[in-house]
Amino acid sequence: AEEKAEQPQETESVTSPIKSVSKRMLGELVVELENGQVWTQVTVDQRARVAAGDTVTIKKAALGSHLLVTQGRYATRVRRVK
């Protein structure tokens, strides 16, 4: 039997409770997760509603971008700042 070595892969998604939510000057959400990661919205999207204590998922999307998926299953494009 042939055994293949496991390739370490970059995590496809991260699920974590939100530690805090703030807004930037132009209204983009800034979300700090309990795991220490900080993500900010790429563009303002009022439909993405999140609050501290919500559990969200960050998913890898096309071309190196990421989506934050809210508890209400709404996805908004984000980028990692920390």
GROMACS .gro file of C-alpha atoms in nm:
model
   82
    1ALA     CA    1   0.000   0.000   0.000
    2GLU     CA    2   0.124   0.342  -0.100
    3GLU     CA    3   0.114   0.616   0.163
    4LYS     CA    4   0.103   0.983   0.073
    5ALA     CA    5   0.259   1.243   0.297
    6GLU     CA    6   0.008   1.491   0.432
    7GLN     CA    7   0.068   1.837   0.289
    8PRO     CA    8   0.022   2.115   0.544
    9GLN     CA    9  -0.245   2.343   0.401
   10GLU     CA   10  -0.343   2.696   0.486
   11THR     CA   11  -0.670   2.682   0.675
   12GLU     CA   12  -0.966   2.710   0.441
   13SER     CA   13  -1.189   2.858   0.710
   14VAL     CA   14  -1.175   2.983   1.068
   15THR     CA   15  -1.474   2.988   1.303
   16SER     CA   16  -1.449   3.199   1.616
   17PRO     CA   17  -1.664   3.407   1.850
   18ILE     CA   18  -1.631   3.786   1.809
   19LYS     CA   19  -1.447   3.963   2.089
   20SER     CA   20  -1.528   4.318   1.973
   21VAL     CA   21  -1.677   4.509   1.680
   22SER     CA   22  -1.593   4.865   1.583
   23LYS     CA   23  -1.624   5.083   1.273
   24ARG     CA   24  -1.366   5.268   1.069
   25MET     CA   25  -1.408   5.631   0.965
   26LEU     CA   26  -1.601   5.545   0.648
   27GLY     CA   27  -1.818   5.286   0.823
   28GLU     CA   28  -1.637   4.959   0.743
   29LEU     CA   29  -1.673   4.704   1.021
   30VAL     CA   30  -1.361   4.602   1.214
   31VAL     CA   31  -1.407   4.263   1.381
   32GLU     CA   32  -1.171   4.128   1.647
   33LEU     CA   33  -1.207   3.753   1.700
   34GLU     CA   34  -1.147   3.567   2.026
   35ASN     CA   35  -0.854   3.391   1.854
   36GLY     CA   36  -0.673   3.728   1.821
   37GLN     CA   37  -0.732   3.782   1.450
   38VAL     CA   38  -0.860   4.122   1.337
   39TRP     CA   39  -1.052   4.160   1.010
   40THR     CA   40  -1.194   4.468   0.839
   41GLN     CA   41  -1.458   4.498   0.569
   42VAL     CA   42  -1.320   4.580   0.225
   43THR     CA   43  -1.628   4.790   0.144
   44VAL     CA   44  -1.911   4.914   0.365
   45ASP     CA   45  -2.203   4.672   0.368
   46GLN     CA   46  -2.485   4.761   0.609
   47ARG     CA   47  -2.648   4.419   0.563
   48ALA     CA   48  -2.360   4.245   0.742
   49ARG     CA   49  -2.477   4.262   1.103
   50VAL     CA   50  -2.246   4.131   1.373
   51ALA     CA   51  -2.204   4.185   1.747
   52ALA     CA   52  -1.961   4.082   2.018
   53GLY     CA   53  -2.035   3.723   2.119
   54ASP     CA   54  -2.161   3.619   1.773
   55THR     CA   55  -1.977   3.328   1.616
   56VAL     CA   56  -1.860   3.402   1.262
   57THR     CA   57  -1.667   3.210   0.999
   58ILE     CA   58  -1.388   3.353   0.784
   59LYS     CA   59  -1.365   3.161   0.455
   60LYS     CA   60  -1.104   3.175   0.183
   61ALA     CA   61  -1.252   3.311  -0.139
   62ALA     CA   62  -1.122   3.363  -0.491
   63LEU     CA   63  -0.790   3.535  -0.564
   64GLY     CA   64  -0.667   3.536  -0.206
   65SER     CA   65  -0.964   3.728  -0.071
   66HIS     CA   66  -1.173   3.628   0.231
   67LEU     CA   67  -1.539   3.631   0.328
   68LEU     CA   68  -1.677   3.681   0.676
   69VAL     CA   69  -1.998   3.479   0.716
   70THR     CA   70  -2.234   3.603   0.989
   71GLN     CA   71  -2.460   3.389   1.209
   72GLY     CA   72  -2.743   3.493   0.977
   73ARG     CA   73  -2.543   3.335   0.691
   74TYR     CA   74  -2.468   3.668   0.521
   75ALA     CA   75  -2.122   3.695   0.365
   76THR     CA   76  -1.918   4.016   0.335
   77ARG     CA   77  -1.568   4.056   0.187
   78VAL     CA   78  -1.296   4.122   0.448
   79ARG     CA   79  -0.920   4.148   0.473
   80ARG     CA   80  -0.700   4.059   0.768
   81VAL     CA   81  -0.529   4.345   0.950
   82LYS     CA   82  -0.382   4.140   1.238
   0.00000   0.00000   0.00000
